[in-house]
XYZ file of N, CA and C in Angstrom:
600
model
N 15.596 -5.350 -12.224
C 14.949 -4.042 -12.239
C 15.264 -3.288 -10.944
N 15.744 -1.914 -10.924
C 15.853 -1.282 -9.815
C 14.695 -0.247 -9.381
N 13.973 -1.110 -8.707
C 12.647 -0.494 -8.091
C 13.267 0.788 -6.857
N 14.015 0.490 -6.246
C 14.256 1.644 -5.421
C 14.739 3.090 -6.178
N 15.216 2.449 -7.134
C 16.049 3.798 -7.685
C 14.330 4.806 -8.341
N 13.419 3.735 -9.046
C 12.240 4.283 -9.220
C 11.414 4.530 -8.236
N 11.536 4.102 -7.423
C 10.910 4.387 -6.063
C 11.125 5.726 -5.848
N 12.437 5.927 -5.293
C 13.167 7.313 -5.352
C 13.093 8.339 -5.918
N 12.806 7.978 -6.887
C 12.984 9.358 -8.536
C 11.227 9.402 -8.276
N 10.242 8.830 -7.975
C 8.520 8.825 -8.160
C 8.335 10.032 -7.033
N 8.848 9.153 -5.761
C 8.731 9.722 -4.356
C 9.193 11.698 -4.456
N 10.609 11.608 -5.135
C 11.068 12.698 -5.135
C 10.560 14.116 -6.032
N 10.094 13.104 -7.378
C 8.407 14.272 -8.117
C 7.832 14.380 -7.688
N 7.012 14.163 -6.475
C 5.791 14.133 -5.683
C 6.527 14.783 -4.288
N 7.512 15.517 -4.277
C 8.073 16.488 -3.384
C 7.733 15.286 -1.267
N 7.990 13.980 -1.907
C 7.738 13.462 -0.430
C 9.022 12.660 -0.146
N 10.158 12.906 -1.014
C 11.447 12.694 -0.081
C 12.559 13.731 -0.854
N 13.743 13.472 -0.404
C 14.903 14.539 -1.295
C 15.372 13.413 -2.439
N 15.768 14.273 -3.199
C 16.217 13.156 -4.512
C 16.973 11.598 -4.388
N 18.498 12.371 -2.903
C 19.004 11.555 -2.551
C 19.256 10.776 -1.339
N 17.595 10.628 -1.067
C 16.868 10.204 0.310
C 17.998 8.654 0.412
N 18.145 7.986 1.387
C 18.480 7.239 1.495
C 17.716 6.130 1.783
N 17.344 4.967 1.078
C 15.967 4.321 1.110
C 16.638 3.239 1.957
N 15.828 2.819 3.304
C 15.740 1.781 4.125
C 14.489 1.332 4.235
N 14.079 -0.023 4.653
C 13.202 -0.421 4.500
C 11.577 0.140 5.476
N 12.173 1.336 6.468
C 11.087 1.832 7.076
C 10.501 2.663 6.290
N 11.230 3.601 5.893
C 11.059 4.576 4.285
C 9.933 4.161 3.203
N 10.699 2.923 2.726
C 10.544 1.998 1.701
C 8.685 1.779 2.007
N 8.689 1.224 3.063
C 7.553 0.938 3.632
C 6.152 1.860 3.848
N 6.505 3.177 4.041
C 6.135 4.158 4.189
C 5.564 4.745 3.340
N 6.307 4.976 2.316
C 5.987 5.714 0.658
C 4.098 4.470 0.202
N 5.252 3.358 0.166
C 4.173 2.147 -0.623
C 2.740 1.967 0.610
N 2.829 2.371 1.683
C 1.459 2.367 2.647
C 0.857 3.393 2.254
N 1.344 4.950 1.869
C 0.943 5.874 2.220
C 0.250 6.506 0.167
N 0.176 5.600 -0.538
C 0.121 5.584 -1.831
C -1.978 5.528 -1.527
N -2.031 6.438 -2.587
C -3.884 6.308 -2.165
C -4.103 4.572 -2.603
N -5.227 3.995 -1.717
C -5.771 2.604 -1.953
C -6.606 2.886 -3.499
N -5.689 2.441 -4.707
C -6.746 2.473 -5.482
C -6.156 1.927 -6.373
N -6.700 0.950 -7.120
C -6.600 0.254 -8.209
C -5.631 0.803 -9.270
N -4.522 0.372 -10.003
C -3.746 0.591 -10.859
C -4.177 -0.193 -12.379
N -3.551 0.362 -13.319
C -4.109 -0.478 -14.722
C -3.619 -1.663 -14.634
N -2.315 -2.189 -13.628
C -1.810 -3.314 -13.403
C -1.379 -3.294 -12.479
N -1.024 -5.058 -12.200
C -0.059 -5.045 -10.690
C 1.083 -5.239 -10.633
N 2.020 -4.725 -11.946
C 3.072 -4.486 -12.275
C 3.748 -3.949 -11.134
N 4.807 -4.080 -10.802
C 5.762 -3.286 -9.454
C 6.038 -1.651 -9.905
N 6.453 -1.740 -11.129
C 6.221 -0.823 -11.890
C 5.315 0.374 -12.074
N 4.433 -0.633 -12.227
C 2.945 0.531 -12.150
C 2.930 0.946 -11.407
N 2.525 0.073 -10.366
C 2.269 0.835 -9.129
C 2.816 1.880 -8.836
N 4.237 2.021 -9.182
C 5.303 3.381 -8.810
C 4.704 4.121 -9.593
N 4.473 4.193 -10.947
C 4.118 5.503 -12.197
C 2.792 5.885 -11.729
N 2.006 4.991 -11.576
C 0.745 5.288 -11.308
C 0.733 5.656 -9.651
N 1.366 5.414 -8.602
C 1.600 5.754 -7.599
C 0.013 5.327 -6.970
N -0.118 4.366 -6.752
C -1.707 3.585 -6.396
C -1.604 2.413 -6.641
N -2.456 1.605 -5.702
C -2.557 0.269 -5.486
C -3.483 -0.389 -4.527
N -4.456 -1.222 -4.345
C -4.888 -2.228 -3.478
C -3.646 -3.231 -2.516
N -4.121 -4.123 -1.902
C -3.392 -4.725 -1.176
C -2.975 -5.490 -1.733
N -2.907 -5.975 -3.246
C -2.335 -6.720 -3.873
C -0.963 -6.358 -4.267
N -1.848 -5.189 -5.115
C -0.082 -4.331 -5.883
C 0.565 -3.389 -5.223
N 0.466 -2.954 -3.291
C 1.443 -2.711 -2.749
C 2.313 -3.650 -2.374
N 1.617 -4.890 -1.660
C 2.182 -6.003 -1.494
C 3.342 -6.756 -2.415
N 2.669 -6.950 -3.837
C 3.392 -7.259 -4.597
C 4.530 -6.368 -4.724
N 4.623 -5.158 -4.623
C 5.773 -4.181 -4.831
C 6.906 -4.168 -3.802
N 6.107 -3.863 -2.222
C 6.901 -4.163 -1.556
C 7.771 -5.294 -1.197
N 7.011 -6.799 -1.604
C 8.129 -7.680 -1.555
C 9.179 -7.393 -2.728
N 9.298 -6.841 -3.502
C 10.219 -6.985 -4.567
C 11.689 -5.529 -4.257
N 10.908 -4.825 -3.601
C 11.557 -3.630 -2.680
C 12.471 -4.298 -1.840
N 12.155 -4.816 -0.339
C 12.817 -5.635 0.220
C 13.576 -6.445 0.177
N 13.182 -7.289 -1.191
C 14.288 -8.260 -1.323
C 15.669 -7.286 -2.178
N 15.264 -6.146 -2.891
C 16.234 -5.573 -2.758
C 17.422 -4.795 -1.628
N 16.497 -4.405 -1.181
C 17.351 -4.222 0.759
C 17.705 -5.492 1.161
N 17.600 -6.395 0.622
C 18.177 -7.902 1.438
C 17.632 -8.569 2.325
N 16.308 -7.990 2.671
C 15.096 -8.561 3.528
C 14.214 -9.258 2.533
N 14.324 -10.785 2.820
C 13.248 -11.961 2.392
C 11.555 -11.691 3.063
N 11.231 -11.748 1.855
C 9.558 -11.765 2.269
C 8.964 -12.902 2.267
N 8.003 -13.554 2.259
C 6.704 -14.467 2.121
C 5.117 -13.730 1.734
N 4.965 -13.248 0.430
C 3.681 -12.991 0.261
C 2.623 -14.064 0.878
N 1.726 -13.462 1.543
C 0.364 -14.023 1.845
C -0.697 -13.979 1.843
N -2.331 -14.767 1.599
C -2.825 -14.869 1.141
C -4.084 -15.429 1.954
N -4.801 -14.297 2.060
C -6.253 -14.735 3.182
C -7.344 -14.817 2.744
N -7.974 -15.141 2.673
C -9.627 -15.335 2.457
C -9.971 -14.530 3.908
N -11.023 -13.647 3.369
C -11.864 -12.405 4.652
C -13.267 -12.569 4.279
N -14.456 -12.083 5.349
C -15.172 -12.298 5.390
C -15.914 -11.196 5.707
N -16.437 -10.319 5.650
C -17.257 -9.475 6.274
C -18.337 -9.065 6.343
N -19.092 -8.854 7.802
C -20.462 -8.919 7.268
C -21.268 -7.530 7.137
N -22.190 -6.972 6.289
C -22.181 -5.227 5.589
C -23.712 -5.493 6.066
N -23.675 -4.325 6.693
C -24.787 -3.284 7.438
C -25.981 -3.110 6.486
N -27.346 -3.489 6.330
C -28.078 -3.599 5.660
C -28.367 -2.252 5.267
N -27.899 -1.323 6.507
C -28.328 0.450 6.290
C -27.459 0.931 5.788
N -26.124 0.768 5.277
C -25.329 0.827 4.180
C -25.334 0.699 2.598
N -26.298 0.191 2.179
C -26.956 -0.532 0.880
C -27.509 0.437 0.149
N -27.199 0.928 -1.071
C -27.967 1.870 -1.817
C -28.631 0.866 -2.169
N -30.026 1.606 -2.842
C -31.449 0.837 -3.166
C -30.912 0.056 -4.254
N -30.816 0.479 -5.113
C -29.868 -0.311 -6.496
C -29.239 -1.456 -6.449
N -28.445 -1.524 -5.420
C -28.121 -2.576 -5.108
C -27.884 -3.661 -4.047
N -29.598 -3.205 -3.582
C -29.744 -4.394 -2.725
C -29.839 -6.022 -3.211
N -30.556 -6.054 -5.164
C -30.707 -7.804 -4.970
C -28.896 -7.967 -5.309
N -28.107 -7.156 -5.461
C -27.072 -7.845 -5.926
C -26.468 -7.898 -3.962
N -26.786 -7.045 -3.156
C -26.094 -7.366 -1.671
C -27.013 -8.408 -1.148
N -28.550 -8.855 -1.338
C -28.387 -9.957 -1.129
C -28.302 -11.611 -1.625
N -27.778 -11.552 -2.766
C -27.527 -12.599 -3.756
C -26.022 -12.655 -3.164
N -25.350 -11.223 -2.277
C -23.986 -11.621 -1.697
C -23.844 -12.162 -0.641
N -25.174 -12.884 0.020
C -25.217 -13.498 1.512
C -25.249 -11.800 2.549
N -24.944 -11.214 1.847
C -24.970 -9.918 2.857
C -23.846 -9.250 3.793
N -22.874 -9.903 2.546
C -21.498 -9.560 2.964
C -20.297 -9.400 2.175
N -19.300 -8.490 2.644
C -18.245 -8.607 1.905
C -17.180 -9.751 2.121
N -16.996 -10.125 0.453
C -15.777 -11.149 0.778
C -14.826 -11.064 0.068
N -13.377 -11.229 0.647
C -12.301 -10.824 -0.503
C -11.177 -12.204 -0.027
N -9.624 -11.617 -1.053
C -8.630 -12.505 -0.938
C -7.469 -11.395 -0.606
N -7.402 -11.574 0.702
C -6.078 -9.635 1.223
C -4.866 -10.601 1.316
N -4.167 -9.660 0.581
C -2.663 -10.005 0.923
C -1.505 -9.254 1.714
N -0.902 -9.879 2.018
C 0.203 -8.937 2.855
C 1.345 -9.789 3.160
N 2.587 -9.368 3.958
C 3.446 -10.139 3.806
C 4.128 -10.681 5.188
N 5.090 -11.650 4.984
C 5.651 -12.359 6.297
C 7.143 -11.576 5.866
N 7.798 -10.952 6.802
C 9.034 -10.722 6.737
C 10.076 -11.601 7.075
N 11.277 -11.814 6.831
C 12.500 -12.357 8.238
C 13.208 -11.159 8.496
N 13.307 -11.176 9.399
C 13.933 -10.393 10.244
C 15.701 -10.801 10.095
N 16.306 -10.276 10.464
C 18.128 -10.541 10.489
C 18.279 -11.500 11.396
N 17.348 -11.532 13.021
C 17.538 -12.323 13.941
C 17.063 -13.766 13.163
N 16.211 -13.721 12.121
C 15.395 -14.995 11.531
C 14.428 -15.231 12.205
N 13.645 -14.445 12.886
C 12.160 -14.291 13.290
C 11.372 -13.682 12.000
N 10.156 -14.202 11.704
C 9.100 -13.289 11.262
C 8.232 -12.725 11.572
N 7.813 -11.113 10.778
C 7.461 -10.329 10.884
C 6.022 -9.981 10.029
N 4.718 -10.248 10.761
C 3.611 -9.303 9.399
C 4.040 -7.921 9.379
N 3.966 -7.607 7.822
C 3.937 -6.597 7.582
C 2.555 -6.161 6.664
N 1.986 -5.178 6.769
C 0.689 -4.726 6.044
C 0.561 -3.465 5.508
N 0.680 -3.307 4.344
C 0.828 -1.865 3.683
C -0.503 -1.271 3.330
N -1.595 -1.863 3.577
C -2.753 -1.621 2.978
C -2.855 -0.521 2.926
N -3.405 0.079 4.001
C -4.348 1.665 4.099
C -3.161 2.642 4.046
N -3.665 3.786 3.512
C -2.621 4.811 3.704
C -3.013 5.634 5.221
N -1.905 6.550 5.576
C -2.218 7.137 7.142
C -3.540 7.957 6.738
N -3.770 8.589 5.731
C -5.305 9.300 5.558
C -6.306 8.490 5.759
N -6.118 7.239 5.848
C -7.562 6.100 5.809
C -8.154 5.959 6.981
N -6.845 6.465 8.337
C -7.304 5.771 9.517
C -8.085 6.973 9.850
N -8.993 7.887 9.524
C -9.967 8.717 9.984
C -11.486 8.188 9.675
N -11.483 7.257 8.581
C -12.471 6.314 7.947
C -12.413 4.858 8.927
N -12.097 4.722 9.730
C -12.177 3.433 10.688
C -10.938 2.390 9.903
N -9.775 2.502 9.172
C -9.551 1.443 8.624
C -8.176 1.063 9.321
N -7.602 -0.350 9.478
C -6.627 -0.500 10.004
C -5.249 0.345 9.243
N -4.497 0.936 9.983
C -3.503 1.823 9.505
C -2.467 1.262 10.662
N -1.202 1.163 9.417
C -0.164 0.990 10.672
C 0.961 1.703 10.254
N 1.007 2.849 11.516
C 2.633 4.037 11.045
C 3.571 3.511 11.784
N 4.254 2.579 12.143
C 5.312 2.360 11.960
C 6.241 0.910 11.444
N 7.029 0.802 11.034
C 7.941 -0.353 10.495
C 9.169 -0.210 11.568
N 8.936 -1.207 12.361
C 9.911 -1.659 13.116
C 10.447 -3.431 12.966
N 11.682 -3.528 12.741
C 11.953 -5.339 12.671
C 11.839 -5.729 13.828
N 11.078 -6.734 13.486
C 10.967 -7.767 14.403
C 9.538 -7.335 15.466
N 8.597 -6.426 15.085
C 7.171 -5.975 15.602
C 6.191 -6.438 14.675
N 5.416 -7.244 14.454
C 4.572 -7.285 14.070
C 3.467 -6.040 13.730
N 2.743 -6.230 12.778
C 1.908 -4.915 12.532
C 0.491 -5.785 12.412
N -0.393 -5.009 12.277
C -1.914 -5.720 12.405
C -2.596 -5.784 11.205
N -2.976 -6.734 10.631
C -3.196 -7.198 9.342
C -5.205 -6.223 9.260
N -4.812 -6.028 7.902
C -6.210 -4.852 7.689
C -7.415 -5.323 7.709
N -7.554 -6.913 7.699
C -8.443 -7.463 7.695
C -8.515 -8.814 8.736
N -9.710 -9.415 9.066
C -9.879 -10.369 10.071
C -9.739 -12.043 8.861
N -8.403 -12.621 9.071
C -8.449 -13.899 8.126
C -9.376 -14.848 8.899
N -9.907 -15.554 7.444
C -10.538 -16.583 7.793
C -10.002 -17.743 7.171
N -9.206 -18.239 6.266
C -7.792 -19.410 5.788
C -6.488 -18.485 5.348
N -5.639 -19.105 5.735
C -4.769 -18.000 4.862
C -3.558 -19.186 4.343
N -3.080 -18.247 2.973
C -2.134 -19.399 2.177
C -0.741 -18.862 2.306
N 0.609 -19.598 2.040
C 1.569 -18.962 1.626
C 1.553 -19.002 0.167
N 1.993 -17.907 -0.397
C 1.862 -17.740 -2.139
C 3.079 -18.398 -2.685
N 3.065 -19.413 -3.383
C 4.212 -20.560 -3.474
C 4.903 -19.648 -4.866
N 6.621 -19.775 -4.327
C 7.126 -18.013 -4.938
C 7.316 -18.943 -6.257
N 6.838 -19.729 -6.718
C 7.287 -20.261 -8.357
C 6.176 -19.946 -8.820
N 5.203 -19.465 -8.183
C 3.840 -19.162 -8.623
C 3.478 -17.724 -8.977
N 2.220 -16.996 -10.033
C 2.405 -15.878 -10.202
C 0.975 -15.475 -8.658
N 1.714 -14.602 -8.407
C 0.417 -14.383 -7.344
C -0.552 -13.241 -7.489
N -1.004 -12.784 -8.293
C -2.210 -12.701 -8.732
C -2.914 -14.176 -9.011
N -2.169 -14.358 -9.809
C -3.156 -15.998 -10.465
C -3.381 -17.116 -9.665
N -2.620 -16.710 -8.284
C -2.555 -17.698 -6.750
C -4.456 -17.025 -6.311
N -3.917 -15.903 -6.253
C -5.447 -14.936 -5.655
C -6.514 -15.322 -6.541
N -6.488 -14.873 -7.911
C -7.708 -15.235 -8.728
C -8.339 -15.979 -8.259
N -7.145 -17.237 -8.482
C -7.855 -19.013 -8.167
C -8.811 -19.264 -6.559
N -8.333 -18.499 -6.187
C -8.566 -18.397 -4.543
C -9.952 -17.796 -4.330
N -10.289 -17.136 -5.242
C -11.379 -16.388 -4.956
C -12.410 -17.188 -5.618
N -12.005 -17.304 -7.144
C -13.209 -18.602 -7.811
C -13.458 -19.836 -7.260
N -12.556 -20.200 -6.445
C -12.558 -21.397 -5.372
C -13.632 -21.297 -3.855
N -13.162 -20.121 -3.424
C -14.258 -19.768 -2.363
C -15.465 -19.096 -2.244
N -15.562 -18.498 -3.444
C -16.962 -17.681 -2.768
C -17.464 -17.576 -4.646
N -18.950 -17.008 -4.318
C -19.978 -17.084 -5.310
C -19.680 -16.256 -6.433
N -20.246 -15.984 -7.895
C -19.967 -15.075 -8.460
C -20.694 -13.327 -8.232
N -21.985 -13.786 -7.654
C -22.569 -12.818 -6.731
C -22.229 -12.199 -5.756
N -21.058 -12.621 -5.123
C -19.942 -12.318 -3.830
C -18.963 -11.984 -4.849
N -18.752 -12.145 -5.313
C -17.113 -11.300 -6.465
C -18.000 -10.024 -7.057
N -18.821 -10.267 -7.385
C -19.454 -9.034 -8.344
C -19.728 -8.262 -7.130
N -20.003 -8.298 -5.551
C -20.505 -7.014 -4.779
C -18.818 -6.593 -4.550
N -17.969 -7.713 -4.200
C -16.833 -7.238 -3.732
C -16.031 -6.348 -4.999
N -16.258 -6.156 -6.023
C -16.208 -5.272 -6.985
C -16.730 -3.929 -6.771
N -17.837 -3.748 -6.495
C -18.725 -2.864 -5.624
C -18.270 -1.864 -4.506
N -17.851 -2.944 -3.481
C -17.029 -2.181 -2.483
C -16.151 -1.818 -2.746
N -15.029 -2.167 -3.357
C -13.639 -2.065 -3.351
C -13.809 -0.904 -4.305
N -14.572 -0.836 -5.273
C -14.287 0.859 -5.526
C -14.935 1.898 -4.261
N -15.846 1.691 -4.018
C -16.881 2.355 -3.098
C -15.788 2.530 -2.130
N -14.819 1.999 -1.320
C -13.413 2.159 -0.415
C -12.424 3.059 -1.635
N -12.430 2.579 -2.434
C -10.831 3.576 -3.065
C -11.469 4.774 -3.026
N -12.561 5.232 -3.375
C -13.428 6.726 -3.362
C -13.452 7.210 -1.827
N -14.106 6.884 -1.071
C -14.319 7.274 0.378
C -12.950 7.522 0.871
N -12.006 6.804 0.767
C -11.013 6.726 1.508
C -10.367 8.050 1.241
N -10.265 8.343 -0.361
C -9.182 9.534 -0.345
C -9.288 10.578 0.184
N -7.757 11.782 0.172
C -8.145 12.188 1.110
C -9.000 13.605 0.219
């Protein structure tokens, strides 16, 4: 599948490159960060382009499949986060479900390990788009090889996503493994409550 060429042709309806932009992986990088944080009908690589939206799953997932077309090897990865939510944050509604959540958000963020040409690796993190960082959220504008970028969230285990594996179904498992169903059902909660706030 030639994701860049759709990359290209998405980017170029949406008047944010020229038709015959020349896609490198800072570019590349750029478009898929700068996509609003919001849930797609799938985490198709695909989708994500038509639908032009995604969580940290289905940029992630996209961008490794981008890269390895530029000839840059990725390592999807896979964290368990923890966070703990401000009791004065809480609509009334759903306080017994925030505290049946321990009183916190918990998720499974992904993002990726690059190699570099030298054969160093690189985090890379597409999460937030540049509109997010006015909302406190980690944003990172630039893609440089061989710089590390700062992951959007604080890990608390993190996995490599074993590439014979589908990684969504790496994440699923990851989440029914660590935390409660009362902690999945608030983190449902937030994660729209973030795709709304965030936009611009």
């Amino acid at each position: 599948m030639d994701l860049l060429n759709l990359l290209r042709s998405a980017a170029a309806e949406r008047g944010l490159i020229n038709s015959d932009q020349d896609m490198d992986a800072a570019l590349v990088f750029s478009l898929v960060r700068d996509m609003p944080y919001k849930r797609a009908s799938d985490r198709k690589p695909e989708t994500i382009i038509a639908e032009w939206r995604g969580t940290c799953s289905g940029k992630h997932y996209l961008l490794h499949m981008l890269f390895e077309e530029l000839g840059l090897t990725s390592r999807i990865i896979a964290c368990t986060s923890i966070t703990p939510i401000d009791p004065g944050e809480i609509r009334a509604e759903l306080q017994k479900l925030y505290d049946a959540a321990n009183r916190r958000f918990v998720d499974v963020h992904n993002y990726l390990l690059v190699t570099t040409p030298d054969g160093e690796e690189m985090v890379v993190d597409a999460t937030w788009p540049l509109s997010a960082e006015k909302h406190g959220m980690v944003v990172n504008k630039a893609f440089i090889l061989g710089h590390n970028q700062e992951i959007a969230t604080k890990p608390v285990q993190t996995w490599v996503v074993p590439p014979d594996s589908d990684a969504q179904t790496f994440k699923d498992q990851l989440l029914s493994e660590h935390f409660t169903s009362a902690e999945l059902q608030f983190r449902e909660v937030v994660i729209e409550a973030l795709s709304e706030s965030t936009q611009e």
